[in-house]
PDB file of C-alpha atoms in Angstrom:
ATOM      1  CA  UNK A   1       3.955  20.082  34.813  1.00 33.00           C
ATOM      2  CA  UNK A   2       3.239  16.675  34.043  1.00 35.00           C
ATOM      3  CA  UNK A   3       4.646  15.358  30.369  1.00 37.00           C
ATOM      4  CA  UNK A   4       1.936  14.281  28.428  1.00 36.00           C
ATOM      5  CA  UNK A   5       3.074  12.329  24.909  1.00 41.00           C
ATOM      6  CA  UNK A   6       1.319  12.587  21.657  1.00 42.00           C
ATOM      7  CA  UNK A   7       1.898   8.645  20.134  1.00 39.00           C
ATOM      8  CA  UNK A   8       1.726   9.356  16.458  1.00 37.00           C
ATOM      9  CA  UNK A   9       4.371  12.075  16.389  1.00 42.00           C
ATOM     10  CA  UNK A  10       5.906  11.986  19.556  1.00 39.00           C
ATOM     11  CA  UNK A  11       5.868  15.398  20.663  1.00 41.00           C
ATOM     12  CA  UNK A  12       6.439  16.217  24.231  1.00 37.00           C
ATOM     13  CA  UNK A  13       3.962  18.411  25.209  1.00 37.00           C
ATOM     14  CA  UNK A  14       5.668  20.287  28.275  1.00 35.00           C
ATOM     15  CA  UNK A  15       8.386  20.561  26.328  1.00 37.00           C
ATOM     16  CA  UNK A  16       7.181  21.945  22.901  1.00 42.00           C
ATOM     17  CA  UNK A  17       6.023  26.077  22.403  1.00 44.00           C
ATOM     18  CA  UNK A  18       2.184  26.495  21.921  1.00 46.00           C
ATOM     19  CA  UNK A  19       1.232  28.909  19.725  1.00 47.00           C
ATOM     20  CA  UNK A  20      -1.515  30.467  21.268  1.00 54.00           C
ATOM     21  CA  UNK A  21      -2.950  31.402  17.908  1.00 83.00           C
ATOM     22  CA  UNK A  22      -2.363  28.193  15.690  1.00 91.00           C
ATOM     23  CA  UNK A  23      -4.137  29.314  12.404  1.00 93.00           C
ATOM     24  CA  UNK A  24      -1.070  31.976  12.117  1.00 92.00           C
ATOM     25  CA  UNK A  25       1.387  29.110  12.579  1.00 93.00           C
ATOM     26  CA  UNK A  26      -0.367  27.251   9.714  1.00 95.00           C
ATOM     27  CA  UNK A  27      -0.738  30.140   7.796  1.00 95.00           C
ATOM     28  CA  UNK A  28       3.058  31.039   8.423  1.00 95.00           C
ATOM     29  CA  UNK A  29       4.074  27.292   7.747  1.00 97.00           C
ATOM     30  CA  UNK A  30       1.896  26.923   4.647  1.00 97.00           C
ATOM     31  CA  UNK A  31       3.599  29.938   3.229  1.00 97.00           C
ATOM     32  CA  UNK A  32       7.247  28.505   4.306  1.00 97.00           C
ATOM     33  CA  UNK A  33       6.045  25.249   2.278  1.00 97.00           C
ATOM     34  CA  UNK A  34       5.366  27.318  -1.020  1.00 96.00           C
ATOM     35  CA  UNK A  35       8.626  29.885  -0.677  1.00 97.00           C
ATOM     36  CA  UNK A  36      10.822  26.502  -0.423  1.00 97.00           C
ATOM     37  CA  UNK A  37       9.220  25.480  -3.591  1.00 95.00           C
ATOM     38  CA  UNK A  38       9.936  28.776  -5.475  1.00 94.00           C
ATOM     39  CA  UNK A  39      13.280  28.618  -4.381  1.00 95.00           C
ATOM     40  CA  UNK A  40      14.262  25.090  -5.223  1.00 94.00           C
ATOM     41  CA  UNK A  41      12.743  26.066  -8.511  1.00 92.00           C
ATOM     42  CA  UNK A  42      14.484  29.004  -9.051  1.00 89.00           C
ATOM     43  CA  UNK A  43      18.007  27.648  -7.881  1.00 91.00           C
ATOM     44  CA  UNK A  44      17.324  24.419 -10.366  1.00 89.00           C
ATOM     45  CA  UNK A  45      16.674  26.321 -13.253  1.00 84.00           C
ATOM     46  CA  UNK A  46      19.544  28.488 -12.453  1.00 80.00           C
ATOM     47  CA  UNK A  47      21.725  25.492 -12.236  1.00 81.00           C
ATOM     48  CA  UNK A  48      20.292  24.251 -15.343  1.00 76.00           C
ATOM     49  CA  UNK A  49      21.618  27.834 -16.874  1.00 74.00           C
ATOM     50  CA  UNK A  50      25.125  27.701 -15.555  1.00 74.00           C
ATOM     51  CA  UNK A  51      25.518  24.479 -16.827  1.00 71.00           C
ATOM     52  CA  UNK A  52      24.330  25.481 -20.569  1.00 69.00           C
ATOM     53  CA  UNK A  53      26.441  28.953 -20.458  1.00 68.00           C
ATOM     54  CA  UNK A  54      29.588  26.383 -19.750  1.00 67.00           C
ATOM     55  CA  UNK A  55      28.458  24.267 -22.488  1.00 66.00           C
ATOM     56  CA  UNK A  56      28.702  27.682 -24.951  1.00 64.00           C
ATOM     57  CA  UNK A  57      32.194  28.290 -23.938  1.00 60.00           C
ATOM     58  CA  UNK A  58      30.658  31.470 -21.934  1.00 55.00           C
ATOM     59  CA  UNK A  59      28.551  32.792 -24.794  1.00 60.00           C
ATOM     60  CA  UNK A  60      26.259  34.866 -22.900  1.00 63.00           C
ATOM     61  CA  UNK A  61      24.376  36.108 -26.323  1.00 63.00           C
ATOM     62  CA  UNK A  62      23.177  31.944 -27.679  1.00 58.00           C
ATOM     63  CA  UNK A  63      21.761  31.368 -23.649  1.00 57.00           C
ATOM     64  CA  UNK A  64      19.787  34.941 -24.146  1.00 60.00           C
ATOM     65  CA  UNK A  65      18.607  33.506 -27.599  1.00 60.00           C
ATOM     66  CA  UNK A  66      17.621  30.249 -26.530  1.00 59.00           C
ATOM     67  CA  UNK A  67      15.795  31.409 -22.976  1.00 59.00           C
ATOM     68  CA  UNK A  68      13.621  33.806 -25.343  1.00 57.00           C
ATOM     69  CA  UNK A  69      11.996  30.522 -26.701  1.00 56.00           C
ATOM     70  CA  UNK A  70      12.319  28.194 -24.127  1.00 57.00           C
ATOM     71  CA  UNK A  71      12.349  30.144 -20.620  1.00 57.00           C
ATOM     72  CA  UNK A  72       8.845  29.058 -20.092  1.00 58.00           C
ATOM     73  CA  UNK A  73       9.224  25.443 -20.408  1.00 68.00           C
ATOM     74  CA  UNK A  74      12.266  24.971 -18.705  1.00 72.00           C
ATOM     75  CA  UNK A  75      10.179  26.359 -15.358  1.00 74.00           C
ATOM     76  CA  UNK A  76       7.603  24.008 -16.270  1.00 80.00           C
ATOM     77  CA  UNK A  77       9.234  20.927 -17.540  1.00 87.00           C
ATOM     78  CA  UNK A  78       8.703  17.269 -15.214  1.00 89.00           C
ATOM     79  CA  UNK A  79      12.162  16.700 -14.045  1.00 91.00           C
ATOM     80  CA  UNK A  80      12.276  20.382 -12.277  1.00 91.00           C
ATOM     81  CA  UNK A  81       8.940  20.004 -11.158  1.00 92.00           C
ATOM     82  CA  UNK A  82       9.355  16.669  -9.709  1.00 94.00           C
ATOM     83  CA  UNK A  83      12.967  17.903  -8.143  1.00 95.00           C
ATOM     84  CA  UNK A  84      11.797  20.995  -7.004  1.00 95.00           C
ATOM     85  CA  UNK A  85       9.080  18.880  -4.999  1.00 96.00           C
ATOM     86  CA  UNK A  86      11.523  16.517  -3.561  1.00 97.00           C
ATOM     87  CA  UNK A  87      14.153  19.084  -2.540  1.00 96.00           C
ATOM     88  CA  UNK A  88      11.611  21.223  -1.328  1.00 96.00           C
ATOM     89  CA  UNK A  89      10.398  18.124   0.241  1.00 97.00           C
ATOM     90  CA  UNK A  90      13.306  17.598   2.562  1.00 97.00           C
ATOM     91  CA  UNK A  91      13.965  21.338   3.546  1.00 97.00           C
ATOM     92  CA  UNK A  92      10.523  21.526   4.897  1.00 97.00           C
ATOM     93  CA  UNK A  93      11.032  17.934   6.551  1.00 97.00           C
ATOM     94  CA  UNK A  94      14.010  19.176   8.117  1.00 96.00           C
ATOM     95  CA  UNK A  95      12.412  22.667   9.234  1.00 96.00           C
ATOM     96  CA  UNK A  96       9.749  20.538  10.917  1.00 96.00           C
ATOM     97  CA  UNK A  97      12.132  18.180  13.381  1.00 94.00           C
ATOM     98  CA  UNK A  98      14.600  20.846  14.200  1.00 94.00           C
ATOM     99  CA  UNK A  99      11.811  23.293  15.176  1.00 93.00           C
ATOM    100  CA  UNK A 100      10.394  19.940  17.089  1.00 92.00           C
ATOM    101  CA  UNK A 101       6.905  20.801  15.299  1.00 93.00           C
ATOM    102  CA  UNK A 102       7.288  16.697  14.558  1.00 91.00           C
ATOM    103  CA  UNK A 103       9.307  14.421  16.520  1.00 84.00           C
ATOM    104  CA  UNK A 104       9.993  10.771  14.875  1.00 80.00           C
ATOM    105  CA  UNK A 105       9.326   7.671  16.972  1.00 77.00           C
ATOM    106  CA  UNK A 106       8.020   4.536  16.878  1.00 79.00           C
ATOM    107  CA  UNK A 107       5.188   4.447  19.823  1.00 81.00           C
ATOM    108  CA  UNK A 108       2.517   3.421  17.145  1.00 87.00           C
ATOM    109  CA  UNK A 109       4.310   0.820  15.824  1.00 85.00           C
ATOM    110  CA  UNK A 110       4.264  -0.593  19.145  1.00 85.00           C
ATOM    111  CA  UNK A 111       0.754  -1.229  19.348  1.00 85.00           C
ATOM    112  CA  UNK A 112      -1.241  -4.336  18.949  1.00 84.00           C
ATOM    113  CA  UNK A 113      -3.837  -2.721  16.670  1.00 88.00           C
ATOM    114  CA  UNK A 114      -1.373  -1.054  14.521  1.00 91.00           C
ATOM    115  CA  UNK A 115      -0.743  -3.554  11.473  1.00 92.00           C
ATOM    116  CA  UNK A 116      -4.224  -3.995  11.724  1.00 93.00           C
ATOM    117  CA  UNK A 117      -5.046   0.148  11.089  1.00 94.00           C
ATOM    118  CA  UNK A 118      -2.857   0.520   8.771  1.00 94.00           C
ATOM    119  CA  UNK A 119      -4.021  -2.970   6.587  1.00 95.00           C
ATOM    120  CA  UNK A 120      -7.445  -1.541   7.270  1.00 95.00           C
ATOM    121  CA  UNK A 121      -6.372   1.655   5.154  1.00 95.00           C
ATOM    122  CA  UNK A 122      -5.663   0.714   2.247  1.00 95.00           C
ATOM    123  CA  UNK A 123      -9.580  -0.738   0.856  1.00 96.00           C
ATOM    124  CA  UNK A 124     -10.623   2.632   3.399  1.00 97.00           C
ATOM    125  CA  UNK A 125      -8.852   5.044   1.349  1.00 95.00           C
ATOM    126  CA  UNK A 126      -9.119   3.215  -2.259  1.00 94.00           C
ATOM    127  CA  UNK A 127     -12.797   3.357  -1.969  1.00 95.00           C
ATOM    128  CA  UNK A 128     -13.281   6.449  -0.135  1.00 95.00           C
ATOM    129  CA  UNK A 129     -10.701   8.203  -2.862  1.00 93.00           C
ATOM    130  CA  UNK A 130     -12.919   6.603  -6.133  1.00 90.00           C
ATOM    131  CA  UNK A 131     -16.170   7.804  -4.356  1.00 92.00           C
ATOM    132  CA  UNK A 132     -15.144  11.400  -3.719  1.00 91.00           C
ATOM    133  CA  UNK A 133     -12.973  11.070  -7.628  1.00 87.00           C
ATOM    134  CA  UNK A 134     -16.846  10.413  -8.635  1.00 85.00           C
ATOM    135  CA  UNK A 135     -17.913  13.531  -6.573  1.00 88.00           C
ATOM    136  CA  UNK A 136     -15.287  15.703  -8.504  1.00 83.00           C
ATOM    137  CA  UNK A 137     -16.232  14.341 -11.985  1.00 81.00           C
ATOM    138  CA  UNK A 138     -20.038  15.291 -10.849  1.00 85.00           C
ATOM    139  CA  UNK A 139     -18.520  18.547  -9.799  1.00 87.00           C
ATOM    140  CA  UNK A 140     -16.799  19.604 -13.254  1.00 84.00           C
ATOM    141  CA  UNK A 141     -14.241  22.238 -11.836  1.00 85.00           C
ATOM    142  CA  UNK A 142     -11.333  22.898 -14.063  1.00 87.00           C
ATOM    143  CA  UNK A 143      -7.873  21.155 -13.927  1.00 87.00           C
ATOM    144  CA  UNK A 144      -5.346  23.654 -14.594  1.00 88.00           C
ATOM    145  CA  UNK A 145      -2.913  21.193 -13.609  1.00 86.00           C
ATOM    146  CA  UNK A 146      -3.774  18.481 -15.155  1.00 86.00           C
ATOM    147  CA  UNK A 147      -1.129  18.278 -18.175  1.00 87.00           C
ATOM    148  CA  UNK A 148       2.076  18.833 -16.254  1.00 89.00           C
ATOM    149  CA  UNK A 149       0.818  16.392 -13.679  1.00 90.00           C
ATOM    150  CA  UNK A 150       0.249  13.491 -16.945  1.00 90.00           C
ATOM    151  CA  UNK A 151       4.026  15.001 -18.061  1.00 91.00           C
ATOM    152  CA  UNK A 152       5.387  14.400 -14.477  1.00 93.00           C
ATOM    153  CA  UNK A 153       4.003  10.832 -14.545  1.00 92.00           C
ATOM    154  CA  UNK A 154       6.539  10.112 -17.151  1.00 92.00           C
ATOM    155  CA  UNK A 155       9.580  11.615 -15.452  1.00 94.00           C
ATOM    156  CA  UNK A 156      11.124  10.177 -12.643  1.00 95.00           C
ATOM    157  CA  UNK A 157      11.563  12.461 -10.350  1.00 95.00           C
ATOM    158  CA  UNK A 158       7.767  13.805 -10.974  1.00 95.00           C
ATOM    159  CA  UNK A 159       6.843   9.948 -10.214  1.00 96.00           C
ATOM    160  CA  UNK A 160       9.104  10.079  -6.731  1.00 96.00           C
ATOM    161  CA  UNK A 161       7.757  13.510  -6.184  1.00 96.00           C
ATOM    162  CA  UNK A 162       3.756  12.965  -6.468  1.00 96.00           C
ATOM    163  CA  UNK A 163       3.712   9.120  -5.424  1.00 96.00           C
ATOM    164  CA  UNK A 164       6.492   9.739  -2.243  1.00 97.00           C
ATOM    165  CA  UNK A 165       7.955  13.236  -1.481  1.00 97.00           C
ATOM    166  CA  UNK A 166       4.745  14.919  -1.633  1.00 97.00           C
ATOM    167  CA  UNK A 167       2.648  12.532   0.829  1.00 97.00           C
ATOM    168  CA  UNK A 168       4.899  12.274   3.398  1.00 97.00           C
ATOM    169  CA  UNK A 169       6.032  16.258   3.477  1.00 97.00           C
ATOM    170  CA  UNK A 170       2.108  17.153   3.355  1.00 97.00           C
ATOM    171  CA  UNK A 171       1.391  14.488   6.049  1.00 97.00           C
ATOM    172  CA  UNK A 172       3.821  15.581   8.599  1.00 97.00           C
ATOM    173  CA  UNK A 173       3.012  19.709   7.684  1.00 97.00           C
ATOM    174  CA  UNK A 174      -0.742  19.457   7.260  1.00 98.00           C
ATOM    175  CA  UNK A 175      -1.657  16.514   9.748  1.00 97.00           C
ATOM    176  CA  UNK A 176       1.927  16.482  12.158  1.00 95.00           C
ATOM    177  CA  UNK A 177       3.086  20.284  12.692  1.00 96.00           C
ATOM    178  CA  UNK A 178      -0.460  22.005  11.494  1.00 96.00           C
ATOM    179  CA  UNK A 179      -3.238  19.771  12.980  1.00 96.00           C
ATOM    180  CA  UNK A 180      -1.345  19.097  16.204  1.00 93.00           C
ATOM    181  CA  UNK A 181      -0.907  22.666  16.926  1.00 92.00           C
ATOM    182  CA  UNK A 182      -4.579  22.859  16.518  1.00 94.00           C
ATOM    183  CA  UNK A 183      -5.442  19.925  18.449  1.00 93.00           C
ATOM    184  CA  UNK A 184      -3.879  21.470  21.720  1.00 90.00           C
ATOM    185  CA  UNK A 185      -6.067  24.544  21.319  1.00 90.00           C
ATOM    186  CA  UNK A 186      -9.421  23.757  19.858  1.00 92.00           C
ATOM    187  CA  UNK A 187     -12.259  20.579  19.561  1.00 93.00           C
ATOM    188  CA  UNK A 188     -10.908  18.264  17.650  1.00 94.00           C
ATOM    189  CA  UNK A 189     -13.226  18.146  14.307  1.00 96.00           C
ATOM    190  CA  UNK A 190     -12.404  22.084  14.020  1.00 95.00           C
ATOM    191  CA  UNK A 191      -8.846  21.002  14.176  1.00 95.00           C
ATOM    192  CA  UNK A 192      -8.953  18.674  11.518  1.00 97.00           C
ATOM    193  CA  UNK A 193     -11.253  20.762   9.308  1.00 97.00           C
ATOM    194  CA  UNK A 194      -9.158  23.961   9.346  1.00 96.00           C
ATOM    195  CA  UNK A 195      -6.158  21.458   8.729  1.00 97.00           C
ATOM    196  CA  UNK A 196      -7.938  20.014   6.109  1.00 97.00           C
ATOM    197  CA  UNK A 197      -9.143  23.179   4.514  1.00 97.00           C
ATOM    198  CA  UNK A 198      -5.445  24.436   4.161  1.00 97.00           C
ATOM    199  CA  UNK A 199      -4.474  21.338   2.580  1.00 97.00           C
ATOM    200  CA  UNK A 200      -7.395  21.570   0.180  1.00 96.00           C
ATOM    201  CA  UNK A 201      -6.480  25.504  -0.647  1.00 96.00           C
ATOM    202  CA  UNK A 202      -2.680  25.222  -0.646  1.00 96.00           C
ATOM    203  CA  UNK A 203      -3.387  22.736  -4.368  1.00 93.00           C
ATOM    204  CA  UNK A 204      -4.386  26.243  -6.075  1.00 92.00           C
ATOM    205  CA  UNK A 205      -6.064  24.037  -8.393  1.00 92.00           C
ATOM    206  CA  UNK A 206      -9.553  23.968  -8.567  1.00 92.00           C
ATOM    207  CA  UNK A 207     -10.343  20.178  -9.625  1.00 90.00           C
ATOM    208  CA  UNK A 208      -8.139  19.279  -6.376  1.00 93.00           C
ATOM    209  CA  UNK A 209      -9.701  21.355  -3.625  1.00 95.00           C
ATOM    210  CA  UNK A 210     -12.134  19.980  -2.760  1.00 94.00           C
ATOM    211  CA  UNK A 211     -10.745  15.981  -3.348  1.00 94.00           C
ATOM    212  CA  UNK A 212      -7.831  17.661  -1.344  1.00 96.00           C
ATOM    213  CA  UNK A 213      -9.982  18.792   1.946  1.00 97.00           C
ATOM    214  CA  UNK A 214     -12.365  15.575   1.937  1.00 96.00           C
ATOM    215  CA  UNK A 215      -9.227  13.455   2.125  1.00 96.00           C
ATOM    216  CA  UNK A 216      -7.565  15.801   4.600  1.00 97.00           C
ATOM    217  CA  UNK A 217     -10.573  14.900   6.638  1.00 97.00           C
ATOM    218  CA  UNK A 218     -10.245  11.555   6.357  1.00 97.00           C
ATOM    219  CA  UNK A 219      -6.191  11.877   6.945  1.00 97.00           C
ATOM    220  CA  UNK A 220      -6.993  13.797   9.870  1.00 97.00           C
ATOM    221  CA  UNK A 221      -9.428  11.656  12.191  1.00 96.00           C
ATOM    222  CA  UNK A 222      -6.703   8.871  11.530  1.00 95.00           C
ATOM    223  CA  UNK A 223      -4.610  10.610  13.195  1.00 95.00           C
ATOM    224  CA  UNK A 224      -6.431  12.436  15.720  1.00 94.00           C
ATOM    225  CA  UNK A 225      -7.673   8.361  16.496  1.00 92.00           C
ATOM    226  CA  UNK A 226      -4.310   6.850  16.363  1.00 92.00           C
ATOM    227  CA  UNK A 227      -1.880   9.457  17.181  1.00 90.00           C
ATOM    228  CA  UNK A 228       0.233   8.785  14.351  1.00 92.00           C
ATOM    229  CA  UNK A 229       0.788   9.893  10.792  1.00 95.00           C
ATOM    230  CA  UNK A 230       2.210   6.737   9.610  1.00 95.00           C
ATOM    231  CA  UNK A 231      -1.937   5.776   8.831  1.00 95.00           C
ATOM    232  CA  UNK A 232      -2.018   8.843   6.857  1.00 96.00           C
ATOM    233  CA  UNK A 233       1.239   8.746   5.031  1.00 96.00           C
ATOM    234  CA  UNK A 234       0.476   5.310   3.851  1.00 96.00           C
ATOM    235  CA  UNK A 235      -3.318   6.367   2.772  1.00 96.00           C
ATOM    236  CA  UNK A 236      -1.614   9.450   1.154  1.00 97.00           C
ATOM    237  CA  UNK A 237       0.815   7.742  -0.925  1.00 97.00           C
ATOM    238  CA  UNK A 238      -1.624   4.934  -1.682  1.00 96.00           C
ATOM    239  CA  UNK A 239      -3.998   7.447  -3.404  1.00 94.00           C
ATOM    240  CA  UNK A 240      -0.972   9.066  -4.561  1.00 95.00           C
ATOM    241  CA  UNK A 241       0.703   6.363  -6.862  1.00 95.00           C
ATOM    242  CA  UNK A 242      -2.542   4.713  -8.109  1.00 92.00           C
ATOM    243  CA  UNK A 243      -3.221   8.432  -9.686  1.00 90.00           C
ATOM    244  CA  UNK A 244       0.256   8.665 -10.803  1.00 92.00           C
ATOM    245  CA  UNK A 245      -0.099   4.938 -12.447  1.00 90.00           C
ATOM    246  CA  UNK A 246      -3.573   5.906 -13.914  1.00 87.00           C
ATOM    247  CA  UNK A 247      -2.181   9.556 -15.603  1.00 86.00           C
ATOM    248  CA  UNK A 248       1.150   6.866 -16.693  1.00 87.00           C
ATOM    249  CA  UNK A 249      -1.283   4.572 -18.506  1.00 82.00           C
ATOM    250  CA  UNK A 250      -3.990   6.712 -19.569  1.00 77.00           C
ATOM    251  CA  UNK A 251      -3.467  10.292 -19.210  1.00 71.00           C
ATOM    252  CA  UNK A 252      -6.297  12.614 -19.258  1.00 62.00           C
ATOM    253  CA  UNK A 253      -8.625  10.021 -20.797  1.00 63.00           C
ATOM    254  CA  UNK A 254      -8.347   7.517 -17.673  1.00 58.00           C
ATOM    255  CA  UNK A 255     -10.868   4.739 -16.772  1.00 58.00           C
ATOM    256  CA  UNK A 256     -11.436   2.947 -13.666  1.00 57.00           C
ATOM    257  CA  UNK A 257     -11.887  -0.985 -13.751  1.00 54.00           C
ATOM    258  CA  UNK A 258     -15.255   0.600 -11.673  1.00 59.00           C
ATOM    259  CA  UNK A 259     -15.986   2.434 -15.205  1.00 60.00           C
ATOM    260  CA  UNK A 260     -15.229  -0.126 -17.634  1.00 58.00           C
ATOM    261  CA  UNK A 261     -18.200  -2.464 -16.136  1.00 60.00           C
ATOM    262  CA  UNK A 262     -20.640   0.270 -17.633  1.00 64.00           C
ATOM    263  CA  UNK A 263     -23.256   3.269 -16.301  1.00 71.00           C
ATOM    264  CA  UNK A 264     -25.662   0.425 -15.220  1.00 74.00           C
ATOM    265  CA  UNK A 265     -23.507  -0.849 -12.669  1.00 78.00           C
ATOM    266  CA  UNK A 266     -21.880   2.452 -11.243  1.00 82.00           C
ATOM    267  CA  UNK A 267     -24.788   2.861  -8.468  1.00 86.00           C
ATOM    268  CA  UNK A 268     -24.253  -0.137  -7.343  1.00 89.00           C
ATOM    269  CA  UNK A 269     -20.675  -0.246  -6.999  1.00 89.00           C
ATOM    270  CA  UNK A 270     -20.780   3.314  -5.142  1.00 90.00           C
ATOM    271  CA  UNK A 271     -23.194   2.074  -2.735  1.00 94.00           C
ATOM    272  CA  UNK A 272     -20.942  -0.619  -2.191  1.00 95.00           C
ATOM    273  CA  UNK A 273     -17.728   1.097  -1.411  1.00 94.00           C
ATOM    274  CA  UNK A 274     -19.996   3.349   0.698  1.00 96.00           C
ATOM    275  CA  UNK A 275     -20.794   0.243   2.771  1.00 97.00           C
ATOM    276  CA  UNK A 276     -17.239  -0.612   2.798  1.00 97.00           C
ATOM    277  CA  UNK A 277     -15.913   2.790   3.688  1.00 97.00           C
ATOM    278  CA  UNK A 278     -18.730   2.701   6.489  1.00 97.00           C
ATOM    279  CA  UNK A 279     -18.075  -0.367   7.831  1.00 97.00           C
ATOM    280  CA  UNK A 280     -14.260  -0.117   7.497  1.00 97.00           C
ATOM    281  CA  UNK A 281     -14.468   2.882  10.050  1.00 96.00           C
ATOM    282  CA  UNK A 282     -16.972   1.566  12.558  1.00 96.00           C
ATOM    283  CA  UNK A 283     -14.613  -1.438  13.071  1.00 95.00           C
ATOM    284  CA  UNK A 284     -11.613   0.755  13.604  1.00 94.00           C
ATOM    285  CA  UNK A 285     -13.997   2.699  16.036  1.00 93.00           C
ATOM    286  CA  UNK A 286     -15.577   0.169  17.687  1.00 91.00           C
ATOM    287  CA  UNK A 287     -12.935  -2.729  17.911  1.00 87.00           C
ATOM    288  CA  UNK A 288      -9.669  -1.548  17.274  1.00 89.00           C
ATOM    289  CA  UNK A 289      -9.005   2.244  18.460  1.00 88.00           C
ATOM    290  CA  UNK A 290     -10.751   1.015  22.384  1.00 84.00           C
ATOM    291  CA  UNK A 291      -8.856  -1.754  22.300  1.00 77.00           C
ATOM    292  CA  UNK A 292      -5.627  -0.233  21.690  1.00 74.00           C
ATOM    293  CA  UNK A 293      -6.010   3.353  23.313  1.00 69.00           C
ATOM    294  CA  UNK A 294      -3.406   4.711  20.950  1.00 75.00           C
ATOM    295  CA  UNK A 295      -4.172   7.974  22.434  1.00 60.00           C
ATOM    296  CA  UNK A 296      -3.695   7.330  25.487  1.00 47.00           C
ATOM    297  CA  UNK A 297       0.053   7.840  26.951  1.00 39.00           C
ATOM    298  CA  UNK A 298      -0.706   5.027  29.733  1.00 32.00           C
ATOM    299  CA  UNK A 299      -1.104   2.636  26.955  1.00 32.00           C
ATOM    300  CA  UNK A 300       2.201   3.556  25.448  1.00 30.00           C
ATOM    301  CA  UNK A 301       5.377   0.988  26.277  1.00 27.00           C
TER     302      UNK A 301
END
């Protein structure tokens, strides 16, 4: 059988499994993602514990009194939030090269056309991300999320974990290990909309969802186009940290420089980012991605 390579993870396709049903893979793999977060959660907390008890010269009875009061928010506080996300983070990384679901290269990089993507996704995904924020806002669906993620914003490790740990993990799961499954066995648009939709669901939150699967879209045709995920990591970590910045300066009462110029001016301002995001795609489509062929292996050196 001829070897056939995907460019944006690198994946040798003679070589890697097929699973024959991929939407139990991404099931299987979605519910790896959320065990490893229990667990780093759990074993935090627990170290968190041991380290108290030590602290009380192995007075079992004060830890009992104090968890009674404060059990809750030690689960729930930023820094084991944020860590939890970054350890869990790296397990699931690791999972995903050693069971060769992603393979790390550089044949993107390569490319011509590739600073020229990637420069191109950063006014794509900014405007695309405050159009479909405007979508959500229209929308009204509850944020039960919404504190802890203003908390985390102030922490650290909840800044490392939502602007860093969290875009690349969900870029290699979601785009690398669940959308290239999919991509070997159905049309490509199905592919990245049943990636995209577990993305969107695996938020449990109902104010992300749907921000979640629109931008999983997006995500996803960058990398079906380019065979990479380094597009989608640096989209996803883009719209990442300018939420995390906003929540930091803001919080829940947040306003857009798009905002502060008044209602008047909002249409026009979305129709112009909707030009923007329009145009912004039909150059990648029509000048850059032909051009380049990222998908094609022959193109690779």
């Amino acid at each position: 059988m001829e070897e056939t390579k995907n460019c944006y993870s690198g994946e040798n396709f003679s070589n890697t499994p097929t699973s024959p049903r991929p939407i139990w893979t991404a099931i299987k793999l979605c519910i790896l993602y959320l065990l490893l977060q229990l667990v780093a959660t759990v074993v935090l907390v627990g170290g968190m514990l041991i380290v108290r008890l030590a602290k009380m010269d192995g007075d079992p009875s004060v830890l009992l009194k104090q968890l009674s009061t404060e059990s809750s928010d030690m689960f729930t506080s930023p820094m084991v939030l944020g860590l939890s996300v970054v350890l869990s983070a790296v397990l699931m990384l690791i999972h995903l090269v050693r069971k060769r679901y992603i393979r790390i290269d550089a044949h993107f990089l390569r490319h011509k056309g590739a600073g020229w993507v990637l420069l191109l996704c950063l006014p794509l995904v900014y405007t695309v991300m405050y159009l479909l924020n405007v979508l959500n806002e229209w929308m009204n669906l509850t944020n039960l999320l919404e504190d802890q993620f203003i908390d985390m914003s102030h922490n650290v490790w909840g800044v490392l974990s939502i602007a860093l740990a969290a875009p690349v993990v969900e870029e290699c799961l979601f785009r690398g290990a669940i959308e290239g499954r999919m991509l070997k066995a159905w049309h490509p648009w199905v592919a990245i909309c049943v990636s995209a939709l577990f993305f969107g669901l695996i938020h449990m939150n109902p104010a992300q969802i749907p921000f979640a699967f629109l931008c999983g879209v997006l995500f996803g045709w960058l990398r079906w186009k380019t065979g990479s995920l380094l597009p989608g990591i640096v989209g996803h970590i883009l719209n990442n940290s300018i939420a995390c910045l906003t929540m930091f300066l803001y919080g829940a009462d947040a306003n857009t420089l798009e905002e502060s110029l008044g209602e008047s001016v909002q249409p026009i301002i979305w129709v112009a980012y909707g030009v923007i995001a329009v145009t912004i795609v039909v150059v990648l489509c029509k000048k850059i991605f032909p051009s380049c062929n990222f998908s094609d292996d022959t193109a690779v050196k």
